Amino acid sequence: MNERYSRQILFPGIGKEGQEKISRKHVLIIGAGALGSGSAEILTRAGVGKVTIVDRDYVEASNLQRQQLYTEEDVNEKLPKAAAAEKRLRAINSDVDIRGIIGDATAEMMEDLVPGVDLMLDATDNFETRMLMNDISQKYKIPWIYGACVGSFGMSFSIIPGKTPCLNCLLRTIPLQGMTCDTGGIISPTVQMVIAHQTTEALKMLVEDWEAVRTTFTSFDMWRNQYTSLKMSKAKFTGCLSCGEERTYPYLDLENRTKTTVLCGRDTVQIRPSSKGEISLEQLSGQLSRLGYTVKGNPYLLSIEIGAERMVIFQDGRALIHGTKDLTHAKSLYQRILG
């Protein structure tokens, strides 16, 4: 066994057999922001066989305070987080198969990705994606670990299909929605605490020590020195459409997926094209420059100044319109640029 994992192997909960199991596992992380980048680094350093990271955004200066994989160079180059994370993680551990996917975690994408996945980690910032992960988890019997944080407050819960309540069940009992880090701020130690909870539970699952997995819902406020652990077994709801006796997986339904949405806590609208396909960023850049637009870009995206707003277009035709929450206005700008 590789010497680099010797201290981890010495830990009785893992050992040589556990390390071998870790090296054969595939973890899917949705989101490469604060939680995603930190969790991906820990699992990569731990020697997980394959780590796939999905993220729709790019690195900005405000991320550097808490998103530990990224640098000022990534900000200057406007690198997509998934691409920047993949590059950094490969430099950290060449033993691990790292795949960064630039895009929105849609039902189609998730259905394509989950074969062979042993565990999913929630590192997203919105409940639409979390509920999608929840239904995928129940449909394919893949455990996943919920995590969220804002300010000095964080929470985590491990969801094991057939054993624990799912996220849809939890929402009937615990109010999980509220502020985001864009509206309530965030301190980095809060992020690190949630990462510690998520990745510890992940390692337990990866070595298949199911008896050690925490089944309580954990929340804490680091600033106010509060820590709570709630038993959730009674939260499981037999009529739940995601994990109940007559499940329908409602969040995988095409009609429940938005094409245009305001990003959580931000003056930014995301627009997804109605059909799959890639666009030529080089060709589009030339066209827009000739029309007088200020265009900057890299192999992954274009950034276009449009008056007081800024549009960032990715290869898959998806766009982020910064500076507005008006969906109609955002659609108009999108049509003007991409037709």
Short mmCIF file of C-alpha atoms in Angstrom, two decimals:
data_model
loop_
_atom_site.label_atom_id
_atom_site.label_comp_id
_atom_site.label_asym_id
_atom_site.label_seq_id
_atom_site.Cartn_x
_atom_site.Cartn_y
_atom_site.Cartn_z
CA MET A 1 0.00 0.00 0.00
CA ASN A 2 1.28 3.47 -0.90
CA GLU A 3 3.38 5.08 1.86
CA ARG A 4 1.46 8.33 1.47
CA TYR A 5 -1.55 6.74 3.22
CA SER A 6 0.47 5.18 6.06
CA ARG A 7 -0.91 7.44 8.81
CA GLN A 8 -4.46 6.85 7.64
CA ILE A 9 -3.87 3.09 7.58
CA LEU A 10 -2.61 3.26 11.18
CA PHE A 11 -6.01 4.57 12.23
CA PRO A 12 -7.97 1.50 13.49
CA GLY A 13 -11.20 2.60 11.84
CA ILE A 14 -9.61 2.36 8.38
CA GLY A 15 -6.58 0.07 8.37
CA LYS A 16 -5.13 -1.59 5.26
CA GLU A 17 -8.40 -3.25 4.28
CA GLY A 18 -10.30 0.02 4.61
CA GLN A 19 -7.71 1.87 2.53
CA GLU A 20 -8.06 -0.70 -0.23
CA LYS A 21 -11.82 -0.19 -0.17
CA ILE A 22 -11.39 3.60 -0.35
CA SER A 23 -9.13 3.21 -3.38
CA ARG A 24 -11.90 1.34 -5.25
CA LYS A 25 -14.72 3.82 -4.54
CA HIS A 26 -16.24 6.60 -6.66
CA VAL A 27 -17.52 9.77 -5.00
CA LEU A 28 -19.71 12.30 -6.84
CA ILE A 29 -19.62 15.84 -5.45
CA ILE A 30 -22.27 18.31 -6.61
CA GLY A 31 -20.87 21.80 -6.23
CA ALA A 32 -17.25 22.97 -6.16
CA GLY A 33 -17.65 26.01 -3.92
CA ALA A 34 -16.70 26.17 -0.25
CA LEU A 35 -17.99 22.75 0.83
CA GLY A 36 -17.24 21.03 -2.47
CA SER A 37 -13.67 22.21 -2.88
CA GLY A 38 -12.76 21.38 0.72
CA SER A 39 -14.41 17.96 0.67
CA ALA A 40 -12.87 17.13 -2.70
CA GLU A 41 -9.40 17.96 -1.38
CA ILE A 42 -9.79 15.81 1.74
CA LEU A 43 -11.13 12.83 -0.21
CA THR A 44 -8.45 13.20 -2.86
CA ARG A 45 -5.73 13.27 -0.21
CA ALA A 46 -7.38 10.22 1.39
CA GLY A 47 -6.91 8.24 -1.83
CA VAL A 48 -10.49 7.77 -3.06
CA GLY A 49 -10.34 5.90 -6.36
CA LYS A 50 -12.40 8.37 -8.38
CA VAL A 51 -13.76 11.82 -7.60
CA THR A 52 -16.23 13.52 -9.96
CA ILE A 53 -17.07 17.19 -9.34
CA VAL A 54 -19.95 19.03 -11.00
CA ASP A 55 -20.21 22.82 -10.82
CA ARG A 56 -21.93 25.50 -12.91
CA ASP A 57 -19.98 28.59 -11.77
CA TYR A 58 -16.53 30.15 -12.14
CA VAL A 59 -14.03 31.48 -9.61
CA GLU A 60 -14.57 35.03 -8.31
CA ALA A 61 -12.60 37.11 -5.81
CA SER A 62 -15.27 36.74 -3.11
CA ASN A 63 -14.72 32.96 -3.17
CA LEU A 64 -11.10 33.07 -2.02
CA GLN A 65 -11.95 33.78 1.63
CA ARG A 66 -13.32 30.24 2.12
CA GLN A 67 -12.95 28.13 -1.06
CA GLN A 68 -9.59 26.58 -0.39
CA LEU A 69 -8.66 25.09 -3.77
CA TYR A 70 -8.60 28.38 -5.66
CA THR A 71 -6.07 31.16 -6.22
CA GLU A 72 -5.97 34.75 -7.46
CA GLU A 73 -4.75 33.40 -10.79
CA ASP A 74 -7.98 31.38 -11.12
CA VAL A 75 -9.95 34.60 -10.48
CA ASN A 76 -7.99 36.58 -13.05
CA GLU A 77 -8.49 33.86 -15.65
CA LYS A 78 -12.18 33.43 -14.74
CA LEU A 79 -11.67 29.67 -14.63
CA PRO A 80 -14.75 27.50 -14.07
CA LYS A 81 -14.56 26.00 -10.60
CA ALA A 82 -14.80 22.45 -11.90
CA ALA A 83 -11.80 23.00 -14.21
CA ALA A 84 -9.72 24.79 -11.56
CA ALA A 85 -10.55 22.10 -8.99
CA GLU A 86 -9.65 19.27 -11.37
CA LYS A 87 -6.28 20.86 -12.15
CA ARG A 88 -5.40 21.43 -8.49
CA LEU A 89 -6.60 18.01 -7.29
CA ARG A 90 -4.61 16.19 -9.96
CA ALA A 91 -1.52 18.04 -8.73
CA ILE A 92 -2.30 16.95 -5.15
CA ASN A 93 -2.74 13.23 -5.85
CA SER A 94 -2.04 11.59 -9.20
CA ASP A 95 -3.33 8.26 -7.83
CA VAL A 96 -6.90 9.54 -7.97
CA ASP A 97 -9.03 9.68 -11.11
CA ILE A 98 -10.33 13.27 -11.05
CA ARG A 99 -13.07 14.50 -13.37
CA GLY A 100 -14.40 18.05 -13.30
CA ILE A 101 -17.66 18.70 -15.15
CA ILE A 102 -18.62 22.27 -16.01
CA GLY A 103 -22.39 22.45 -16.02
CA ASP A 104 -25.65 22.44 -14.14
CA ALA A 105 -26.59 19.24 -12.32
CA THR A 106 -29.72 18.32 -14.27
CA ALA A 107 -31.69 15.09 -14.08
CA GLU A 108 -30.24 13.95 -17.42
CA MET A 109 -26.69 14.60 -16.27
CA MET A 110 -27.21 12.88 -12.93
CA GLU A 111 -28.78 9.81 -14.58
CA ASP A 112 -25.70 9.56 -16.81
CA LEU A 113 -23.21 10.03 -13.97
CA VAL A 114 -24.52 7.77 -11.20
CA PRO A 115 -23.70 4.31 -12.61
CA GLY A 116 -20.72 3.16 -10.57
CA VAL A 117 -21.01 5.95 -7.99
CA ASP A 118 -20.74 4.75 -4.38
CA LEU A 119 -21.48 8.00 -2.55
CA MET A 120 -22.70 11.54 -3.28
CA LEU A 121 -21.81 14.70 -1.36
CA ASP A 122 -24.04 17.76 -1.31
CA ALA A 123 -22.02 20.94 -1.80
CA THR A 124 -24.64 22.93 -3.64
CA ASP A 125 -26.40 26.16 -2.67
CA ASN A 126 -30.01 25.49 -3.61
CA PHE A 127 -32.79 23.09 -2.76
CA GLU A 128 -33.80 22.36 -6.35
CA THR A 129 -30.50 20.55 -6.86
CA ARG A 130 -30.60 18.95 -3.42
CA MET A 131 -34.06 17.52 -4.06
CA LEU A 132 -32.81 16.19 -7.39
CA MET A 133 -29.90 14.51 -5.58
CA ASN A 134 -32.36 13.12 -3.06
CA ASP A 135 -34.52 11.45 -5.70
CA ILE A 136 -31.47 10.12 -7.57
CA SER A 137 -30.22 8.71 -4.26
CA GLN A 138 -33.48 6.89 -3.57
CA LYS A 139 -33.93 5.64 -7.13
CA TYR A 140 -30.43 4.17 -7.41
CA LYS A 141 -29.89 3.39 -3.70
CA ILE A 142 -26.81 5.59 -3.42
CA PRO A 143 -26.16 7.18 -0.01
CA TRP A 144 -25.54 10.92 0.12
CA ILE A 145 -24.54 13.47 2.73
CA TYR A 146 -26.43 16.73 3.07
CA GLY A 147 -24.49 19.80 4.20
CA ALA A 148 -25.16 23.53 4.43
CA CYS A 149 -23.75 26.59 6.17
CA VAL A 150 -24.28 30.34 6.53
CA GLY A 151 -22.75 32.83 8.93
CA SER A 152 -21.48 30.76 11.87
CA PHE A 153 -24.26 28.17 11.51
CA GLY A 154 -23.88 24.79 9.83
CA MET A 155 -25.70 21.48 9.53
CA SER A 156 -25.21 17.99 8.15
CA PHE A 157 -27.16 14.75 7.79
CA SER A 158 -26.31 11.39 6.25
CA ILE A 159 -29.06 9.92 4.06
CA ILE A 160 -28.96 6.17 3.47
CA PRO A 161 -31.74 4.81 1.22
CA GLY A 162 -33.89 2.24 3.00
CA LYS A 163 -32.50 3.13 6.42
CA THR A 164 -32.82 6.85 7.19
CA PRO A 165 -35.43 9.48 6.32
CA CYS A 166 -34.71 11.25 3.04
CA LEU A 167 -34.41 15.01 2.59
CA ASN A 168 -38.05 15.21 1.49
CA CYS A 169 -39.04 13.63 4.83
CA LEU A 170 -36.79 16.00 6.76
CA LEU A 171 -38.42 19.07 5.23
CA ARG A 172 -41.67 18.06 6.95
CA THR A 173 -39.91 18.26 10.32
CA ILE A 174 -36.98 20.70 10.16
CA PRO A 175 -37.05 24.13 8.44
CA LEU A 176 -33.87 23.95 6.37
CA GLN A 177 -34.35 26.90 4.06
CA GLY A 178 -33.26 30.42 4.93
CA MET A 179 -30.38 32.83 4.36
CA THR A 180 -27.45 32.17 2.05
CA CYS A 181 -23.82 33.22 2.41
CA ASP A 182 -24.55 36.03 -0.07
CA THR A 183 -27.19 37.50 2.23
CA GLY A 184 -26.00 36.48 5.71
CA GLY A 185 -22.25 36.21 5.16
CA ILE A 186 -20.06 33.28 6.12
CA ILE A 187 -16.92 32.66 8.14
CA SER A 188 -14.48 30.05 6.93
CA PRO A 189 -14.37 27.98 10.17
CA THR A 190 -18.09 27.26 9.70
CA VAL A 191 -17.33 25.82 6.28
CA GLN A 192 -14.49 23.72 7.67
CA MET A 193 -16.71 22.30 10.42
CA VAL A 194 -19.37 21.17 7.93
CA ILE A 195 -16.65 19.70 5.70
CA ALA A 196 -15.27 17.80 8.70
CA HIS A 197 -18.70 16.31 9.42
CA GLN A 198 -19.40 15.40 5.80
CA THR A 199 -16.01 13.88 5.01
CA THR A 200 -15.81 11.93 8.27
CA GLU A 201 -19.16 10.33 7.47
CA ALA A 202 -17.98 9.79 3.90
CA LEU A 203 -14.92 7.87 5.06
CA LYS A 204 -17.09 5.67 7.30
CA MET A 205 -19.29 4.83 4.32
CA LEU A 206 -16.37 4.28 1.97
CA VAL A 207 -14.80 1.71 4.31
CA GLU A 208 -18.31 0.24 4.79
CA ASP A 209 -18.38 0.76 8.56
CA TRP A 210 -22.14 1.33 8.53
CA GLU A 211 -22.53 0.89 12.28
CA ALA A 212 -20.31 3.93 12.84
CA VAL A 213 -22.31 6.21 10.52
CA ARG A 214 -24.02 9.01 12.42
CA THR A 215 -27.80 8.83 11.96
CA THR A 216 -28.64 12.06 13.81
CA PHE A 217 -29.21 15.48 12.25
CA THR A 218 -26.37 17.70 13.43
CA SER A 219 -26.38 21.48 13.58
CA PHE A 220 -24.11 23.99 15.29
CA ASP A 221 -23.46 27.69 15.74
CA MET A 222 -19.75 28.20 16.21
CA TRP A 223 -20.04 31.86 17.21
CA ARG A 224 -22.64 31.18 19.91
CA ASN A 225 -21.01 27.91 21.04
CA GLN A 226 -24.12 25.83 20.35
CA TYR A 227 -24.22 22.22 19.12
CA THR A 228 -27.33 20.12 18.54
CA SER A 229 -27.79 16.49 17.51
CA LEU A 230 -31.34 15.31 16.80
CA LYS A 231 -32.59 11.76 16.34
CA MET A 232 -34.51 11.63 13.06
CA SER A 233 -35.80 8.05 12.84
CA LYS A 234 -39.40 9.18 13.45
CA ALA A 235 -39.17 11.69 10.60
CA LYS A 236 -39.37 8.91 8.00
CA PHE A 237 -42.73 9.30 6.23
CA THR A 238 -44.33 6.27 4.58
CA GLY A 239 -46.24 8.52 2.18
CA CYS A 240 -43.11 10.32 0.99
CA LEU A 241 -43.03 10.47 -2.82
CA SER A 242 -39.24 10.21 -2.82
CA CYS A 243 -38.65 7.29 -0.41
CA GLY A 244 -42.11 6.09 0.67
CA GLU A 245 -44.14 3.01 -0.18
CA GLU A 246 -45.44 4.48 -3.46
CA ARG A 247 -42.55 6.62 -4.54
CA THR A 248 -42.66 8.55 -7.83
CA TYR A 249 -39.40 10.53 -7.60
CA PRO A 250 -41.16 13.85 -8.32
CA TYR A 251 -37.98 15.92 -8.56
CA LEU A 252 -36.76 13.89 -11.53
CA ASP A 253 -39.86 14.89 -13.47
CA LEU A 254 -39.08 17.03 -16.52
CA GLU A 255 -41.85 19.46 -15.60
CA ASN A 256 -40.22 20.25 -12.24
CA ARG A 257 -36.91 21.41 -13.70
CA THR A 258 -36.52 25.14 -14.31
CA LYS A 259 -34.70 26.43 -17.39
CA THR A 260 -34.38 29.96 -16.01
CA THR A 261 -33.71 30.71 -12.37
CA VAL A 262 -32.34 33.38 -10.04
CA LEU A 263 -29.23 32.00 -8.37
CA CYS A 264 -29.52 31.66 -4.63
CA GLY A 265 -28.86 34.95 -2.83
CA ARG A 266 -27.33 36.67 -5.87
CA ASP A 267 -28.26 39.32 -8.43
CA THR A 268 -27.70 36.69 -11.11
CA VAL A 269 -30.01 34.78 -13.42
CA GLN A 270 -29.02 31.46 -14.94
CA ILE A 271 -30.50 30.42 -18.29
CA ARG A 272 -30.17 26.88 -19.62
CA PRO A 273 -30.78 26.24 -23.33
CA SER A 274 -33.75 24.04 -24.16
CA SER A 275 -31.62 21.58 -26.14
CA LYS A 276 -28.20 20.03 -25.67
CA GLY A 277 -25.24 21.06 -27.78
CA GLU A 278 -22.01 23.06 -27.75
CA ILE A 279 -21.36 26.47 -29.22
CA SER A 280 -18.11 27.80 -30.68
CA LEU A 281 -16.91 30.36 -28.16
CA GLU A 282 -14.21 31.57 -30.55
CA GLN A 283 -16.73 32.22 -33.32
CA LEU A 284 -19.20 33.88 -30.94
CA SER A 285 -16.43 36.08 -29.52
CA GLY A 286 -15.54 37.31 -32.98
CA GLN A 287 -19.16 38.07 -33.85
CA LEU A 288 -19.79 40.00 -30.63
CA SER A 289 -16.52 41.94 -30.88
CA ARG A 290 -17.47 43.09 -34.38
CA LEU A 291 -20.79 44.29 -33.00
CA GLY A 292 -18.94 46.48 -30.48
CA TYR A 293 -19.30 44.40 -27.32
CA THR A 294 -16.44 44.12 -24.83
CA VAL A 295 -15.63 40.42 -24.74
CA LYS A 296 -13.14 38.51 -22.61
CA GLY A 297 -12.80 34.76 -22.46
CA ASN A 298 -10.89 31.53 -22.03
CA PRO A 299 -11.39 28.03 -23.47
CA TYR A 300 -14.34 27.47 -21.14
CA LEU A 301 -16.42 30.67 -21.21
CA LEU A 302 -16.97 34.18 -22.55
CA SER A 303 -17.65 37.28 -20.45
CA ILE A 304 -19.59 40.06 -22.22
CA GLU A 305 -20.29 43.55 -20.89
CA ILE A 306 -23.86 44.63 -21.74
CA GLY A 307 -24.47 48.06 -20.25
CA ALA A 308 -24.78 47.70 -16.47
CA GLU A 309 -24.98 43.91 -16.72
CA ARG A 310 -22.49 41.21 -17.55
CA MET A 311 -23.23 37.90 -19.25
CA VAL A 312 -21.04 34.83 -18.92
CA ILE A 313 -21.64 32.16 -21.57
CA PHE A 314 -20.38 28.57 -21.30
CA GLN A 315 -19.70 26.08 -24.09
CA ASP A 316 -22.99 24.28 -23.50
CA GLY A 317 -24.93 27.48 -24.22
CA ARG A 318 -25.75 28.06 -20.56
CA ALA A 319 -25.45 31.67 -19.42
CA LEU A 320 -25.20 33.62 -16.19
CA ILE A 321 -26.55 37.18 -16.38
CA HIS A 322 -25.05 39.21 -13.54
CA GLY A 323 -26.65 42.39 -12.24
CA THR A 324 -30.33 41.44 -12.46
CA LYS A 325 -33.01 39.25 -10.88
CA ASP A 326 -35.55 40.03 -13.62
CA LEU A 327 -36.14 36.77 -15.50
CA THR A 328 -37.88 38.44 -18.44
CA HIS A 329 -35.09 40.97 -18.85
CA ALA A 330 -32.46 38.24 -18.57
CA LYS A 331 -34.18 36.17 -21.26
CA SER A 332 -34.25 39.23 -23.54
CA LEU A 333 -30.50 39.76 -23.11
CA TYR A 334 -29.85 36.06 -23.74
CA GLN A 335 -31.88 36.12 -26.97
CA ARG A 336 -30.11 39.28 -28.10
CA ILE A 337 -26.71 37.66 -27.73
CA LEU A 338 -27.42 34.07 -28.68
CA GLY A 339 -30.60 34.36 -30.69
#
